[in-house]
Amino acid sequence: MITKQRLILPRNVEITDLCIGTWNVQSMYRTGTLTTVVSCLERYRLDITAVQEISGGEKHERGVGFIIKDKFLPNVVKFEPIKDKSEEVKNAFYDELDRVCDGLTSGKPKIIIGDFNTKVGRERIYRPTIGINSLHSESNENGNKLISFATARNMVISSTMFPHKSIHKQT
């Protein structure tokens, strides 16, 4: 669900040499894990990192989080998870994502990072938006929504573009 707070569009700040990464850390619950993660991110000089399978609190729930260097925070728009939400909420999420993207400067690269709770397949009909390196052979409904969004904006779903071992294709 999209947060109820007023949405502020990102500043138009010139960014060069942006390093983005993802990391499946399994659990942030263990003592010292966050310190280890931050140390590794500094060593690899990552500016923005999506951290999958974080857990914490009493429930130790899985999810995704982001570690972002302070200088990039003005360029970030926050959305809330839509997993297990109604179609109406999912559609509202993509409508709001469209609105945000429409408000950004054209001609500049846009990078959208997150856990969209999708299964993006390898269907030939969706190329060149998706690649052949997905874990799944067929997309689910959420995957189709993400593919439609990316196709309409001439974007690609990069997680399907590069070969990885199957164990590294899921979170």
C-alpha positions as CSV (number, residue, x, y, z in Angstrom):
1,M,0.0,0.0,0.0
2,I,1.2,3.5,-0.8
3,T,2.0,5.5,2.3
4,K,-0.6,8.0,3.4
5,Q,2.0,10.8,3.7
6,R,2.3,13.4,1.1
7,L,4.5,12.2,-1.7
8,I,7.5,14.4,-2.5
9,L,9.1,13.8,-5.9
10,P,12.9,13.3,-5.9
11,R,15.2,16.2,-6.5
12,N,16.8,16.5,-9.9
13,V,20.4,15.9,-8.8
14,E,23.1,14.9,-11.3
15,I,24.4,11.5,-10.3
16,T,27.4,9.9,-11.8
17,D,29.2,6.7,-11.0
18,L,26.3,5.2,-9.1
19,C,27.0,1.7,-7.7
20,I,24.0,-0.4,-7.0
21,G,23.9,-3.9,-5.5
22,T,21.7,-6.5,-4.0
23,W,22.5,-9.0,-1.3
24,N,20.5,-11.9,0.2
25,V,21.7,-11.8,3.8
26,Q,19.4,-14.5,5.1
27,S,18.8,-12.8,8.4
28,M,19.5,-9.5,10.0
29,Y,18.4,-11.0,13.4
30,R,21.8,-12.4,14.4
31,T,24.0,-10.1,16.5
32,G,26.6,-8.2,14.4
33,T,25.0,-8.9,11.1
34,L,24.2,-5.3,10.3
35,T,27.8,-4.2,11.2
36,T,29.2,-6.9,8.8
37,V,26.8,-5.9,6.0
38,V,27.7,-2.2,6.3
39,S,31.4,-3.0,6.4
40,C,31.1,-5.1,3.2
41,L,29.1,-2.4,1.4
42,E,31.7,0.2,2.3
43,R,34.4,-2.1,0.9
44,Y,32.6,-2.6,-2.4
45,R,31.7,1.2,-2.4
46,L,28.0,0.5,-3.0
47,D,25.8,3.6,-3.0
48,I,22.4,1.8,-2.9
49,T,21.9,-1.8,-1.9
50,A,18.7,-3.8,-1.8
51,V,19.0,-6.3,1.1
52,Q,16.7,-9.3,0.8
53,E,15.4,-11.6,3.4
54,I,15.9,-9.3,6.3
55,S,14.2,-10.3,9.5
56,G,13.9,-8.9,12.9
57,G,11.6,-8.1,15.7
58,E,9.7,-10.9,17.4
59,K,8.3,-12.4,14.2
60,H,11.5,-12.6,12.3
61,E,9.6,-11.9,9.1
62,R,11.2,-11.9,5.7
63,G,11.3,-8.9,3.5
64,V,13.5,-6.4,1.7
65,G,15.2,-3.4,3.0
66,F,17.6,-0.8,1.5
67,I,20.8,0.7,2.6
68,I,21.3,4.1,0.9
69,K,24.1,6.6,1.3
70,D,22.8,9.9,2.7
71,K,23.6,11.9,-0.4
72,F,21.2,9.8,-2.5
73,L,18.2,10.0,-0.1
74,P,16.7,13.1,-1.7
75,N,16.3,11.0,-4.9
76,V,14.4,8.2,-3.2
77,V,10.6,7.8,-3.2
78,K,9.2,5.3,-0.6
79,F,6.4,2.9,-1.3
80,E,4.9,0.3,1.1
81,P,4.8,-3.4,0.3
82,I,1.8,-4.7,-1.6
83,K,2.2,-8.4,-1.0
84,D,-1.0,-10.3,-0.4
85,K,-3.0,-7.1,-1.0
86,S,-6.2,-6.8,-3.0
87,E,-6.2,-6.1,-6.7
88,E,-7.5,-2.6,-6.0
89,V,-4.5,-1.8,-3.8
90,K,-2.1,-3.3,-6.3
91,N,-3.6,-1.2,-9.1
92,A,-3.4,1.9,-6.9
93,F,0.3,1.1,-6.3
94,Y,1.1,0.9,-10.0
95,D,-1.0,4.0,-10.7
96,E,1.0,6.0,-8.1
97,L,4.3,4.5,-9.5
98,D,3.2,5.7,-12.9
99,R,2.4,9.2,-11.5
100,V,5.8,9.4,-9.8
101,C,7.7,8.3,-13.0
102,D,5.7,10.8,-15.1
103,G,6.8,13.6,-12.8
104,L,10.5,12.8,-13.2
105,T,12.7,14.5,-15.8
106,S,12.5,12.8,-19.1
107,G,15.7,11.8,-20.9
108,K,17.4,10.8,-17.6
109,P,17.8,7.2,-16.5
110,K,15.3,5.9,-14.0
111,I,16.2,3.0,-11.7
112,I,13.4,1.3,-9.8
113,I,14.5,-1.1,-7.1
114,G,12.4,-3.2,-4.8
115,D,10.7,-6.5,-3.9
116,F,7.7,-6.5,-6.1
117,N,6.6,-10.0,-4.9
118,T,6.4,-11.2,-8.5
119,K,7.3,-14.2,-10.5
120,V,8.7,-13.0,-13.8
121,G,8.9,-15.8,-16.3
122,R,10.8,-16.4,-19.5
123,E,7.9,-15.9,-22.0
124,R,9.2,-15.0,-25.4
125,I,6.3,-12.6,-26.0
126,Y,7.6,-10.2,-23.3
127,R,11.1,-9.8,-24.8
128,P,13.0,-7.4,-24.8
129,T,11.5,-6.3,-21.4
130,I,12.5,-9.6,-19.8
131,G,15.4,-11.9,-20.5
132,I,15.8,-15.6,-20.5
133,N,17.5,-16.0,-17.1
134,S,14.5,-16.0,-14.8
135,L,14.0,-18.8,-12.2
136,H,10.4,-19.1,-13.4
137,S,9.1,-20.3,-16.7
138,E,5.8,-18.4,-16.5
139,S,5.0,-15.1,-15.0
140,N,2.3,-14.8,-12.3
141,E,-0.3,-12.0,-12.1
142,N,2.0,-9.7,-10.2
143,G,4.8,-10.5,-12.7
144,N,2.5,-9.5,-15.5
145,K,1.8,-6.1,-13.8
146,L,5.5,-5.4,-13.4
147,I,6.2,-6.4,-17.0
148,S,3.4,-4.2,-18.3
149,F,4.8,-1.3,-16.2
150,A,8.3,-1.8,-17.5
151,T,7.2,-2.3,-21.1
152,A,5.1,0.9,-21.1
153,R,8.2,2.8,-20.0
154,N,10.7,1.1,-22.2
155,M,12.5,-0.4,-19.2
156,V,13.9,-3.9,-18.6
157,I,13.6,-6.2,-15.6
158,S,17.3,-6.7,-15.1
159,S,17.1,-9.6,-12.7
160,T,16.1,-11.7,-15.8
161,M,18.9,-10.5,-18.0
162,F,22.0,-12.0,-16.5
163,P,22.8,-15.7,-15.9
164,H,23.0,-16.8,-12.3
165,K,22.9,-20.2,-10.6
166,S,19.2,-21.0,-9.8
167,I,19.9,-20.8,-6.1
168,H,20.8,-17.2,-6.5
169,K,17.7,-16.3,-8.6
170,Q,15.3,-16.3,-5.7
171,T,15.1,-14.5,-2.4
